[in-house]
PDB file of C-alpha atoms in Angstrom:
ATOM      1  CA  MET A   1     106.588 117.553 123.072  1.00 32.00           C
ATOM      2  CA  GLU A   2     109.312 118.949 120.864  1.00 34.00           C
ATOM      3  CA  GLU A   3     111.342 121.946 121.961  1.00 33.00           C
ATOM      4  CA  THR A   4     111.789 124.355 119.095  1.00 35.00           C
ATOM      5  CA  ALA A   5     114.919 126.445 118.673  1.00 35.00           C
ATOM      6  CA  PRO A   6     114.604 129.847 117.050  1.00 34.00           C
ATOM      7  CA  ALA A   7     116.683 128.910 114.024  1.00 42.00           C
ATOM      8  CA  ARG A   8     114.941 128.422 110.690  1.00 42.00           C
ATOM      9  CA  VAL A   9     116.538 127.085 107.548  1.00 43.00           C
ATOM     10  CA  ALA A  10     115.577 126.359 103.967  1.00 46.00           C
ATOM     11  CA  ALA A  11     115.579 122.685 102.959  1.00 46.00           C
ATOM     12  CA  ARG A  12     117.651 121.718  99.956  1.00 51.00           C
ATOM     13  CA  GLY A  13     118.937 118.345  98.756  1.00 52.00           C
ATOM     14  CA  SER A  14     120.704 116.434 101.512  1.00 63.00           C
ATOM     15  CA  ASN A  15     119.344 118.856 104.105  1.00 76.00           C
ATOM     16  CA  ARG A  16     115.741 117.752 103.592  1.00 85.00           C
ATOM     17  CA  CYS A  17     114.096 116.515 106.773  1.00 89.00           C
ATOM     18  CA  ALA A  18     113.465 112.939 105.596  1.00 89.00           C
ATOM     19  CA  VAL A  19     117.006 112.630 104.222  1.00 87.00           C
ATOM     20  CA  VAL A  20     118.414 113.714 107.588  1.00 86.00           C
ATOM     21  CA  ALA A  21     116.111 111.315 109.469  1.00 87.00           C
ATOM     22  CA  ARG A  22     117.402 108.407 107.364  1.00 86.00           C
ATOM     23  CA  ALA A  23     121.017 109.443 107.761  1.00 87.00           C
ATOM     24  CA  LEU A  24     120.646 109.586 111.537  1.00 86.00           C
ATOM     25  CA  GLY A  25     118.737 106.309 111.734  1.00 86.00           C
ATOM     26  CA  GLU A  26     115.949 108.114 113.569  1.00 89.00           C
ATOM     27  CA  SER A  27     113.502 105.961 115.492  1.00 90.00           C
ATOM     28  CA  VAL A  28     109.907 106.170 114.212  1.00 95.00           C
ATOM     29  CA  LEU A  29     108.195 104.264 117.019  1.00 95.00           C
ATOM     30  CA  GLY A  30     105.402 105.949 118.952  1.00 96.00           C
ATOM     31  CA  SER A  31     104.732 108.595 116.306  1.00 96.00           C
ATOM     32  CA  ALA A  32     101.293 107.821 114.830  1.00 97.00           C
ATOM     33  CA  PRO A  33      98.689 110.569 115.386  1.00 95.00           C
ATOM     34  CA  GLU A  34      96.661 110.220 118.589  1.00 95.00           C
ATOM     35  CA  THR A  35      93.674 112.303 117.559  1.00 94.00           C
ATOM     36  CA  CYS A  36      91.538 110.000 115.406  1.00 95.00           C
ATOM     37  CA  ASP A  37      89.854 106.621 115.728  1.00 95.00           C
ATOM     38  CA  ALA A  38      88.053 106.626 112.368  1.00 97.00           C
ATOM     39  CA  TRP A  39      88.520 107.789 108.790  1.00 98.00           C
ATOM     40  CA  LEU A  40      86.617 109.246 105.864  1.00 98.00           C
ATOM     41  CA  ILE A  41      88.578 108.730 102.646  1.00 98.00           C
ATOM     42  CA  LEU A  42      87.390 110.653  99.592  1.00 98.00           C
ATOM     43  CA  GLU A  43      88.657 110.363  96.025  1.00 97.00           C
ATOM     44  CA  HIS A  44      89.608 113.756  94.591  1.00 95.00           C
ATOM     45  CA  PRO A  45      92.141 114.076  91.741  1.00 92.00           C
ATOM     46  CA  GLY A  46      93.441 117.470  92.884  1.00 89.00           C
ATOM     47  CA  PRO A  47      95.148 119.809  92.776  1.00 91.00           C
ATOM     48  CA  TRP A  48      95.602 119.554  96.536  1.00 94.00           C
ATOM     49  CA  PRO A  49      96.501 122.885  98.166  1.00 93.00           C
ATOM     50  CA  ALA A  50      98.948 122.839 101.069  1.00 90.00           C
ATOM     51  CA  TYR A  51      96.281 123.401 103.732  1.00 90.00           C
ATOM     52  CA  ASP A  52      92.906 124.357 102.255  1.00 88.00           C
ATOM     53  CA  ARG A  53      90.351 122.121 100.590  1.00 92.00           C
ATOM     54  CA  PRO A  54      90.641 121.804  96.784  1.00 93.00           C
ATOM     55  CA  PRO A  55      89.386 124.716  94.687  1.00 91.00           C
ATOM     56  CA  GLY A  56      85.872 124.220  93.437  1.00 91.00           C
ATOM     57  CA  MET A  57      84.771 121.941  96.271  1.00 95.00           C
ATOM     58  CA  PRO A  58      81.283 123.062  97.384  1.00 95.00           C
ATOM     59  CA  ARG A  59      81.256 125.132 100.563  1.00 96.00           C
ATOM     60  CA  ASP A  60      78.819 122.841 102.371  1.00 97.00           C
ATOM     61  CA  VAL A  61      81.044 119.840 101.596  1.00 97.00           C
ATOM     62  CA  VAL A  62      84.081 121.725 102.923  1.00 96.00           C
ATOM     63  CA  ASP A  63      82.142 122.521 106.109  1.00 97.00           C
ATOM     64  CA  PHE A  64      81.168 118.859 106.471  1.00 98.00           C
ATOM     65  CA  LEU A  65      84.779 117.670 106.153  1.00 97.00           C
ATOM     66  CA  ASP A  66      85.967 120.340 108.585  1.00 97.00           C
ATOM     67  CA  ARG A  67      83.530 119.043 111.224  1.00 97.00           C
ATOM     68  CA  LEU A  68      84.893 115.498 111.157  1.00 98.00           C
ATOM     69  CA  PRO A  69      87.826 115.915 113.617  1.00 97.00           C
ATOM     70  CA  ALA A  70      85.320 116.781 116.364  1.00 97.00           C
ATOM     71  CA  TYR A  71      84.094 113.179 115.984  1.00 96.00           C
ATOM     72  CA  ARG A  72      87.691 111.866 115.986  1.00 96.00           C
ATOM     73  CA  ILE A  73      87.209 111.062 112.284  1.00 97.00           C
ATOM     74  CA  ARG A  74      90.126 111.980 110.027  1.00 97.00           C
ATOM     75  CA  PRO A  75      89.288 113.144 106.480  1.00 98.00           C
ATOM     76  CA  GLN A  76      91.753 112.272 103.719  1.00 98.00           C
ATOM     77  CA  LEU A  77      91.715 112.901  99.992  1.00 98.00           C
ATOM     78  CA  ILE A  78      92.980 110.148  97.693  1.00 98.00           C
ATOM     79  CA  ARG A  79      93.775 109.626  94.018  1.00 97.00           C
ATOM     80  CA  ARG A  80      95.251 106.894  91.888  1.00 95.00           C
ATOM     81  CA  PRO A  81      98.976 107.007  91.099  1.00 93.00           C
ATOM     82  CA  GLY A  82      99.736 108.131  87.564  1.00 86.00           C
ATOM     83  CA  ALA A  83      96.776 109.004  85.365  1.00 80.00           C
ATOM     84  CA  ARG A  84      93.869 110.470  87.334  1.00 84.00           C
ATOM     85  CA  ARG A  85      90.421 109.134  86.570  1.00 87.00           C
ATOM     86  CA  GLN A  86      87.611 111.592  85.990  1.00 88.00           C
ATOM     87  CA  VAL A  87      85.236 112.256  88.875  1.00 91.00           C
ATOM     88  CA  PRO A  88      82.423 111.762  89.588  1.00 94.00           C
ATOM     89  CA  PRO A  89      82.007 109.042  90.587  1.00 96.00           C
ATOM     90  CA  HIS A  90      84.113 109.441  93.713  1.00 97.00           C
ATOM     91  CA  GLN A  91      85.397 106.392  95.580  1.00 98.00           C
ATOM     92  CA  VAL A  92      84.765 106.731  99.322  1.00 98.00           C
ATOM     93  CA  TYR A  93      85.948 104.596 102.232  1.00 98.00           C
ATOM     94  CA  VAL A  94      84.688 104.879 105.800  1.00 98.00           C
ATOM     95  CA  ALA A  95      86.828 103.032 108.337  1.00 98.00           C
ATOM     96  CA  PHE A  96      87.048 102.536 112.091  1.00 98.00           C
ATOM     97  CA  SER A  97      90.469 101.676 113.490  1.00 96.00           C
ATOM     98  CA  GLY A  98      89.645 101.209 117.170  1.00 90.00           C
ATOM     99  CA  GLY A  99      92.270 103.481 118.621  1.00 80.00           C
ATOM    100  CA  ALA A 100      91.606 104.754 122.124  1.00 73.00           C
ATOM    101  CA  ARG A 101      87.994 103.550 122.017  1.00 75.00           C
ATOM    102  CA  GLY A 102      88.883  99.926 121.302  1.00 80.00           C
ATOM    103  CA  GLY A 103      86.675  97.636 119.274  1.00 88.00           C
ATOM    104  CA  GLU A 104      87.200  95.676 116.082  1.00 93.00           C
ATOM    105  CA  PRO A 105      88.331  97.554 112.963  1.00 97.00           C
ATOM    106  CA  TRP A 106      85.973  97.657 110.005  1.00 98.00           C
ATOM    107  CA  MET A 107      85.629  99.428 106.669  1.00 98.00           C
ATOM    108  CA  GLU A 108      82.822 100.249 104.244  1.00 98.00           C
ATOM    109  CA  GLN A 109      83.141 101.483 100.669  1.00 98.00           C
ATOM    110  CA  ARG A 110      80.866 103.287  98.240  1.00 98.00           C
ATOM    111  CA  GLU A 111      81.033 105.227  94.991  1.00 98.00           C
ATOM    112  CA  ILE A 112      79.087 108.472  94.980  1.00 98.00           C
ATOM    113  CA  ALA A 113      77.946 110.630  92.083  1.00 97.00           C
ATOM    114  CA  ASP A 114      77.353 113.724  94.247  1.00 97.00           C
ATOM    115  CA  LEU A 115      79.617 114.781  97.118  1.00 97.00           C
ATOM    116  CA  ARG A 116      76.533 115.719  99.122  1.00 97.00           C
ATOM    117  CA  GLU A 117      75.770 112.003  99.500  1.00 98.00           C
ATOM    118  CA  LEU A 118      78.361 112.211 102.270  1.00 98.00           C
ATOM    119  CA  PHE A 119      75.800 114.070 104.368  1.00 98.00           C
ATOM    120  CA  ASP A 120      73.800 110.840 104.807  1.00 98.00           C
ATOM    121  CA  LEU A 121      76.654 109.298 106.785  1.00 98.00           C
ATOM    122  CA  ASP A 122      75.898 108.779 110.502  1.00 98.00           C
ATOM    123  CA  LEU A 123      78.957 110.420 112.069  1.00 98.00           C
ATOM    124  CA  ASP A 124      77.925 109.541 115.621  1.00 97.00           C
ATOM    125  CA  ALA A 125      77.780 105.846 114.727  1.00 97.00           C
ATOM    126  CA  VAL A 126      81.166 105.947 112.987  1.00 97.00           C
ATOM    127  CA  SER A 127      82.793 107.721 115.922  1.00 95.00           C
ATOM    128  CA  ARG A 128      81.488 105.023 118.293  1.00 95.00           C
ATOM    129  CA  GLY A 129      82.776 102.231 116.086  1.00 96.00           C
ATOM    130  CA  VAL A 130      79.309 101.197 114.885  1.00 96.00           C
ATOM    131  CA  ARG A 131      79.031 100.259 111.215  1.00 97.00           C
ATOM    132  CA  PRO A 132      76.707 102.853 109.667  1.00 97.00           C
ATOM    133  CA  GLY A 133      75.574 100.693 106.740  1.00 97.00           C
ATOM    134  CA  TRP A 134      76.245 103.646 104.448  1.00 98.00           C
ATOM    135  CA  GLY A 135      78.397 101.554 102.113  1.00 98.00           C
ATOM    136  CA  THR A 136      79.154  97.910 101.449  1.00 98.00           C
ATOM    137  CA  PRO A 137      81.545  96.084 103.785  1.00 98.00           C
ATOM    138  CA  ARG A 138      85.139  95.868 102.603  1.00 98.00           C
ATOM    139  CA  HIS A 139      87.252  93.081 104.055  1.00 97.00           C
ATOM    140  CA  ASP A 140      90.588  93.702 102.303  1.00 97.00           C
ATOM    141  CA  PRO A 141      92.975  96.423 103.521  1.00 98.00           C
ATOM    142  CA  VAL A 142      93.565  99.703 101.708  1.00 98.00           C
ATOM    143  CA  MET A 143      97.012 101.341 101.636  1.00 98.00           C
ATOM    144  CA  LEU A 144      97.505 105.100 101.501  1.00 98.00           C
ATOM    145  CA  VAL A 145     100.855 106.754 100.757  1.00 98.00           C
ATOM    146  CA  CYS A 146     101.255 110.469 101.388  1.00 97.00           C
ATOM    147  CA  THR A 147     102.434 112.298  98.259  1.00 96.00           C
ATOM    148  CA  HIS A 148     101.244 115.763  99.316  1.00 95.00           C
ATOM    149  CA  GLY A 149     104.137 117.748  97.887  1.00 88.00           C
ATOM    150  CA  LYS A 150     102.545 121.193  98.270  1.00 89.00           C
ATOM    151  CA  ARG A 151     102.302 120.530 101.997  1.00 89.00           C
ATOM    152  CA  GLU A 152     105.711 118.870 102.420  1.00 89.00           C
ATOM    153  CA  PRO A 153     108.342 118.425  99.662  1.00 89.00           C
ATOM    154  CA  CYS A 154     109.699 115.198 101.171  1.00 91.00           C
ATOM    155  CA  CYS A 155     106.297 113.549 100.806  1.00 92.00           C
ATOM    156  CA  ALA A 156     106.453 114.071  97.061  1.00 92.00           C
ATOM    157  CA  GLN A 157     110.142 113.192  96.733  1.00 93.00           C
ATOM    158  CA  PHE A 158     109.864 109.901  98.608  1.00 94.00           C
ATOM    159  CA  GLY A 159     106.139 109.165  98.508  1.00 95.00           C
ATOM    160  CA  ARG A 160     105.732 109.069  94.741  1.00 96.00           C
ATOM    161  CA  PRO A 161     108.346 106.363  94.030  1.00 96.00           C
ATOM    162  CA  THR A 162     106.959 104.333  96.923  1.00 98.00           C
ATOM    163  CA  VAL A 163     103.344 104.540  95.809  1.00 98.00           C
ATOM    164  CA  ARG A 164     104.299 103.665  92.228  1.00 97.00           C
ATOM    165  CA  ALA A 165     106.111 100.540  93.441  1.00 98.00           C
ATOM    166  CA  LEU A 166     103.175  99.506  95.615  1.00 98.00           C
ATOM    167  CA  HIS A 167     100.624 100.161  92.886  1.00 97.00           C
ATOM    168  CA  ALA A 168     102.630  98.169  90.348  1.00 97.00           C
ATOM    169  CA  ALA A 169     102.760  95.240  92.779  1.00 98.00           C
ATOM    170  CA  TYR A 170      99.271  95.333  94.299  1.00 98.00           C
ATOM    171  CA  GLY A 171      97.038  97.575  92.188  1.00 95.00           C
ATOM    172  CA  GLU A 172      93.553  98.374  93.458  1.00 95.00           C
ATOM    173  CA  PRO A 173      94.198  98.719  97.231  1.00 97.00           C
ATOM    174  CA  VAL A 174      96.874 101.415  96.725  1.00 98.00           C
ATOM    175  CA  TRP A 175      96.202 105.164  96.661  1.00 98.00           C
ATOM    176  CA  GLU A 176      98.053 108.446  96.960  1.00 98.00           C
ATOM    177  CA  THR A 177      96.782 110.612  99.814  1.00 98.00           C
ATOM    178  CA  THR A 178      97.046 114.018 101.421  1.00 97.00           C
ATOM    179  CA  HIS A 179      99.072 114.874 104.545  1.00 95.00           C
ATOM    180  CA  VAL A 180      99.046 112.149 107.212  1.00 96.00           C
ATOM    181  CA  GLY A 181     101.552 113.663 109.676  1.00 92.00           C
ATOM    182  CA  GLY A 182     105.224 113.011 110.294  1.00 91.00           C
ATOM    183  CA  ASP A 183     106.932 114.893 107.461  1.00 90.00           C
ATOM    184  CA  ARG A 184     110.419 113.632 108.253  1.00 91.00           C
ATOM    185  CA  TYR A 185     109.253 110.008 108.144  1.00 92.00           C
ATOM    186  CA  ALA A 186     108.398 110.189 104.421  1.00 90.00           C
ATOM    187  CA  ALA A 187     107.414 108.068 102.715  1.00 95.00           C
ATOM    188  CA  ASN A 188     104.529 107.415 105.105  1.00 97.00           C
ATOM    189  CA  LEU A 189     102.220 104.454 104.567  1.00 98.00           C
ATOM    190  CA  VAL A 190      98.845 104.138 106.325  1.00 98.00           C
ATOM    191  CA  THR A 191      96.888 100.887 106.208  1.00 98.00           C
ATOM    192  CA  LEU A 192      93.136 100.829 106.782  1.00 98.00           C
ATOM    193  CA  PRO A 193      91.026  99.815 108.523  1.00 98.00           C
ATOM    194  CA  TYR A 194      93.698  99.134 111.155  1.00 97.00           C
ATOM    195  CA  GLY A 195      95.088 102.681 111.244  1.00 97.00           C
ATOM    196  CA  THR A 196      98.650 101.388 111.270  1.00 98.00           C
ATOM    197  CA  TYR A 197     101.417 103.783 110.260  1.00 98.00           C
ATOM    198  CA  HIS A 198     104.751 102.860 108.705  1.00 98.00           C
ATOM    199  CA  GLY A 199     107.460 105.449 108.131  1.00 97.00           C
ATOM    200  CA  LEU A 200     110.636 105.830 106.080  1.00 96.00           C
ATOM    201  CA  VAL A 201     109.127 103.395 103.569  1.00 97.00           C
ATOM    202  CA  THR A 202     111.550 103.807 100.692  1.00 94.00           C
ATOM    203  CA  GLU A 203     110.970 102.335  97.256  1.00 95.00           C
ATOM    204  CA  PRO A 204     113.353  99.344  97.742  1.00 95.00           C
ATOM    205  CA  VAL A 205     111.427  98.069 100.794  1.00 97.00           C
ATOM    206  CA  ALA A 206     107.928  99.219  99.822  1.00 98.00           C
ATOM    207  CA  VAL A 207     106.701  95.984  98.237  1.00 98.00           C
ATOM    208  CA  GLU A 208     107.856  93.873 101.196  1.00 98.00           C
ATOM    209  CA  ILE A 209     106.213  96.192 103.734  1.00 98.00           C
ATOM    210  CA  GLY A 210     103.073  96.371 101.592  1.00 98.00           C
ATOM    211  CA  ALA A 211     102.835  92.583 101.581  1.00 98.00           C
ATOM    212  CA  ALA A 212     102.974  92.559 105.389  1.00 98.00           C
ATOM    213  CA  CYS A 213     100.256  95.221 105.576  1.00 98.00           C
ATOM    214  CA  LEU A 214      97.975  93.256 103.247  1.00 98.00           C
ATOM    215  CA  ARG A 215      98.462  90.202 105.482  1.00 97.00           C
ATOM    216  CA  GLY A 216      97.306  92.226 108.500  1.00 97.00           C
ATOM    217  CA  GLU A 217     100.821  92.547 109.907  1.00 98.00           C
ATOM    218  CA  VAL A 218     103.295  95.277 110.790  1.00 98.00           C
ATOM    219  CA  ASP A 219     106.937  95.636 109.828  1.00 98.00           C
ATOM    220  CA  LEU A 220     108.734  96.448 113.058  1.00 98.00           C
ATOM    221  CA  ALA A 221     111.684  98.198 111.397  1.00 96.00           C
ATOM    222  CA  HIS A 222     109.284 100.834 110.023  1.00 97.00           C
ATOM    223  CA  TYR A 223     106.262 100.617 112.332  1.00 98.00           C
ATOM    224  CA  ARG A 224     105.314 104.030 113.736  1.00 98.00           C
ATOM    225  CA  GLY A 225     102.254 102.886 115.680  1.00 97.00           C
ATOM    226  CA  ARG A 226      98.489 102.897 115.470  1.00 97.00           C
ATOM    227  CA  THR A 227      96.238 105.940 115.290  1.00 96.00           C
ATOM    228  CA  GLY A 228      94.151 106.998 118.266  1.00 95.00           C
ATOM    229  CA  VAL A 229      96.504 105.352 120.766  1.00 96.00           C
ATOM    230  CA  PRO A 230      98.604 107.532 123.119  1.00 95.00           C
ATOM    231  CA  SER A 231     102.145 107.801 121.783  1.00 95.00           C
ATOM    232  CA  ALA A 232     103.752 106.308 124.886  1.00 95.00           C
ATOM    233  CA  VAL A 233     101.414 103.303 124.631  1.00 96.00           C
ATOM    234  CA  GLN A 234     102.375 102.929 120.964  1.00 97.00           C
ATOM    235  CA  ALA A 235     106.010 102.815 122.019  1.00 97.00           C
ATOM    236  CA  ALA A 236     105.350 100.251 124.757  1.00 97.00           C
ATOM    237  CA  GLU A 237     103.479  98.101 122.237  1.00 97.00           C
ATOM    238  CA  TRP A 238     106.482  98.245 119.893  1.00 98.00           C
ATOM    239  CA  PHE A 239     108.850  97.066 122.628  1.00 98.00           C
ATOM    240  CA  VAL A 240     106.611  94.088 123.471  1.00 98.00           C
ATOM    241  CA  ARG A 241     106.263  93.183 119.804  1.00 98.00           C
ATOM    242  CA  ASN A 242     110.011  93.359 119.378  1.00 98.00           C
ATOM    243  CA  HIS A 243     110.546  91.226 122.507  1.00 97.00           C
ATOM    244  CA  VAL A 244     108.208  88.387 121.507  1.00 97.00           C
ATOM    245  CA  GLY A 245     108.344  88.734 117.712  1.00 97.00           C
ATOM    246  CA  ALA A 246     104.626  89.503 117.330  1.00 97.00           C
ATOM    247  CA  VAL A 247     103.735  91.116 113.994  1.00 98.00           C
ATOM    248  CA  ALA A 248      99.986  90.492 113.548  1.00 98.00           C
ATOM    249  CA  VAL A 249      98.122  93.787 113.990  1.00 96.00           C
ATOM    250  CA  ASP A 250      95.876  92.376 116.721  1.00 94.00           C
ATOM    251  CA  ALA A 251      98.622  90.349 118.456  1.00 96.00           C
ATOM    252  CA  VAL A 252      99.346  92.917 121.196  1.00 96.00           C
ATOM    253  CA  ARG A 253      96.770  94.940 123.100  1.00 94.00           C
ATOM    254  CA  ALA A 254      97.196  97.532 125.830  1.00 95.00           C
ATOM    255  CA  LEU A 255      95.100  96.899 128.961  1.00 95.00           C
ATOM    256  CA  SER A 256      95.893 100.043 130.958  1.00 95.00           C
ATOM    257  CA  HIS A 257      98.477 102.770 131.259  1.00 95.00           C
ATOM    258  CA  VAL A 258      99.628 105.408 133.725  1.00 96.00           C
ATOM    259  CA  ASP A 259     101.115 108.567 132.241  1.00 92.00           C
ATOM    260  CA  ARG A 260     104.125 110.270 133.774  1.00 88.00           C
ATOM    261  CA  PRO A 261     104.941 114.004 133.775  1.00 86.00           C
ATOM    262  CA  ASP A 262     108.028 113.389 131.618  1.00 80.00           C
ATOM    263  CA  GLY A 263     105.887 112.178 128.721  1.00 81.00           C
ATOM    264  CA  GLY A 264     106.565 108.529 129.452  1.00 87.00           C
ATOM    265  CA  ALA A 265     104.197 105.921 130.819  1.00 95.00           C
ATOM    266  CA  THR A 266     103.861 102.548 132.497  1.00 97.00           C
ATOM    267  CA  VAL A 267     101.738 100.269 130.354  1.00 97.00           C
ATOM    268  CA  ASP A 268     100.214  96.831 130.928  1.00 97.00           C
ATOM    269  CA  LEU A 269      99.832  94.816 127.714  1.00 97.00           C
ATOM    270  CA  HIS A 270      98.928  91.292 126.774  1.00 95.00           C
ATOM    271  CA  THR A 271      99.863  89.143 123.824  1.00 96.00           C
ATOM    272  CA  GLY A 272      98.443  85.647 123.511  1.00 93.00           C
ATOM    273  CA  ASP A 273      98.366  84.292 127.055  1.00 93.00           C
ATOM    274  CA  ARG A 274     101.263  86.453 128.273  1.00 96.00           C
ATOM    275  CA  LEU A 275     101.046  89.672 130.265  1.00 98.00           C
ATOM    276  CA  PHE A 276     103.739  92.357 130.287  1.00 98.00           C
ATOM    277  CA  GLN A 277     104.372  95.639 132.061  1.00 98.00           C
ATOM    278  CA  VAL A 278     106.461  98.160 130.149  1.00 98.00           C
ATOM    279  CA  SER A 279     107.862 101.483 131.305  1.00 97.00           C
ATOM    280  CA  VAL A 280     108.981 103.960 128.647  1.00 97.00           C
ATOM    281  CA  ARG A 281     110.321 107.493 128.859  1.00 95.00           C
ATOM    282  CA  THR A 282     111.027 110.277 126.415  1.00 93.00           C
ATOM    283  CA  SER A 283     114.410 111.826 125.782  1.00 92.00           C
ATOM    284  CA  LEU A 284     115.630 114.526 123.431  1.00 91.00           C
ATOM    285  CA  THR A 285     117.955 113.126 120.791  1.00 88.00           C
ATOM    286  CA  GLY A 286     120.592 115.798 121.402  1.00 87.00           C
ATOM    287  CA  CYS A 287     120.767 116.459 117.661  1.00 86.00           C
ATOM    288  CA  PRO A 288     118.748 119.533 116.622  1.00 89.00           C
ATOM    289  CA  ARG A 289     117.877 119.426 112.922  1.00 86.00           C
ATOM    290  CA  LEU A 290     115.268 120.295 110.355  1.00 83.00           C
ATOM    291  CA  THR A 291     112.202 118.239 111.263  1.00 86.00           C
ATOM    292  CA  SER A 292     109.823 119.694 108.677  1.00 86.00           C
ATOM    293  CA  CYS A 293     110.938 121.175 105.370  1.00 86.00           C
ATOM    294  CA  SER A 294     107.657 123.029 104.900  1.00 81.00           C
ATOM    295  CA  GLN A 295     107.865 124.743 108.281  1.00 77.00           C
ATOM    296  CA  GLY A 296     111.611 125.307 108.151  1.00 77.00           C
ATOM    297  CA  ALA A 297     111.955 124.857 111.919  1.00 75.00           C
ATOM    298  CA  VAL A 298     115.051 123.370 113.531  1.00 86.00           C
ATOM    299  CA  THR A 299     114.092 121.326 116.594  1.00 88.00           C
ATOM    300  CA  ASP A 300     115.514 118.617 118.800  1.00 89.00           C
ATOM    301  CA  PRO A 301     112.876 115.863 118.577  1.00 88.00           C
ATOM    302  CA  HIS A 302     112.185 113.442 121.360  1.00 89.00           C
ATOM    303  CA  GLU A 303     112.374 109.666 121.141  1.00 93.00           C
ATOM    304  CA  PHE A 304     111.009 106.878 123.314  1.00 95.00           C
ATOM    305  CA  LEU A 305     113.413 104.787 125.360  1.00 95.00           C
ATOM    306  CA  LEU A 306     112.717 101.562 127.225  1.00 97.00           C
ATOM    307  CA  ASP A 307     113.155 101.747 130.996  1.00 96.00           C
ATOM    308  CA  GLU A 308     111.810  98.324 131.916  1.00 97.00           C
ATOM    309  CA  LEU A 309     109.999  95.411 130.332  1.00 98.00           C
ATOM    310  CA  ARG A 310     108.921  92.609 132.636  1.00 97.00           C
ATOM    311  CA  GLU A 311     106.595  89.696 132.234  1.00 97.00           C
ATOM    312  CA  LEU A 312     103.759  89.431 134.751  1.00 94.00           C
ATOM    313  CA  THR A 313     102.435  86.108 133.546  1.00 84.00           C
ATOM    314  CA  PRO A 314     102.134  83.730 136.550  1.00 80.00           C
TER     315      PRO A 314
END
């Protein structure tokens, strides 16, 4: 948890939260959202309000999208970089990332002429990791870059150059998206169906990181973690990956973990035929700063530190 000081400041220029995070070399590991295992991705050209659903979206569709978090399904709006295509039809992706529930990731896709076609989706099946058969299977990854400037200015400032670079290099799999969490880590890149998060993805490194994501890999210098997994377990996974040089998304898997009151954990993980036990703890950075331009709050964020990494393989 972050401890918030009472100070509030306005973000301008070099004071923006993502600029400060880069300048300080802030660690991004262990920061992917824990609260979803699956995704519903809906094409909508905008405008995207800061918090509400877009104007003109039917009330029953808004209610449907608002129900999704109860199923641990995260709704996201997407649009193409540059010129927006007319809708309908709307491109829709439904994906399961595994997360805390485990299971193999999968994704289905479908174009819909009426947003109410979403109501035919079996939310219980999706939340359990069962393919609903609502769309056609998609086997290639999709990359989402947050450019939600009305929610967080840094996401527009850094997300738009990044998504343009990725779209120029890779085309069809690349979309702009609404808020994904982690304002100060902009530009944020989410890859589905895996639910992997990469942060501080600037334009100069975007194409290289995108190539790794399309190969089903992570880039450890920017890897925040995987959605649905407890943050301390995400951190432990990162330390094992860094230790053995494992970059394939499915190369490291947590077997069990024991949480500690300090926010840390002891985690057992395996990679290949090797078994590791990792203990991590949280610590305040000791450098209070603006951690969200939109909220204007000055906080001292925590970071994960490695206490012990030992191999248990006989």
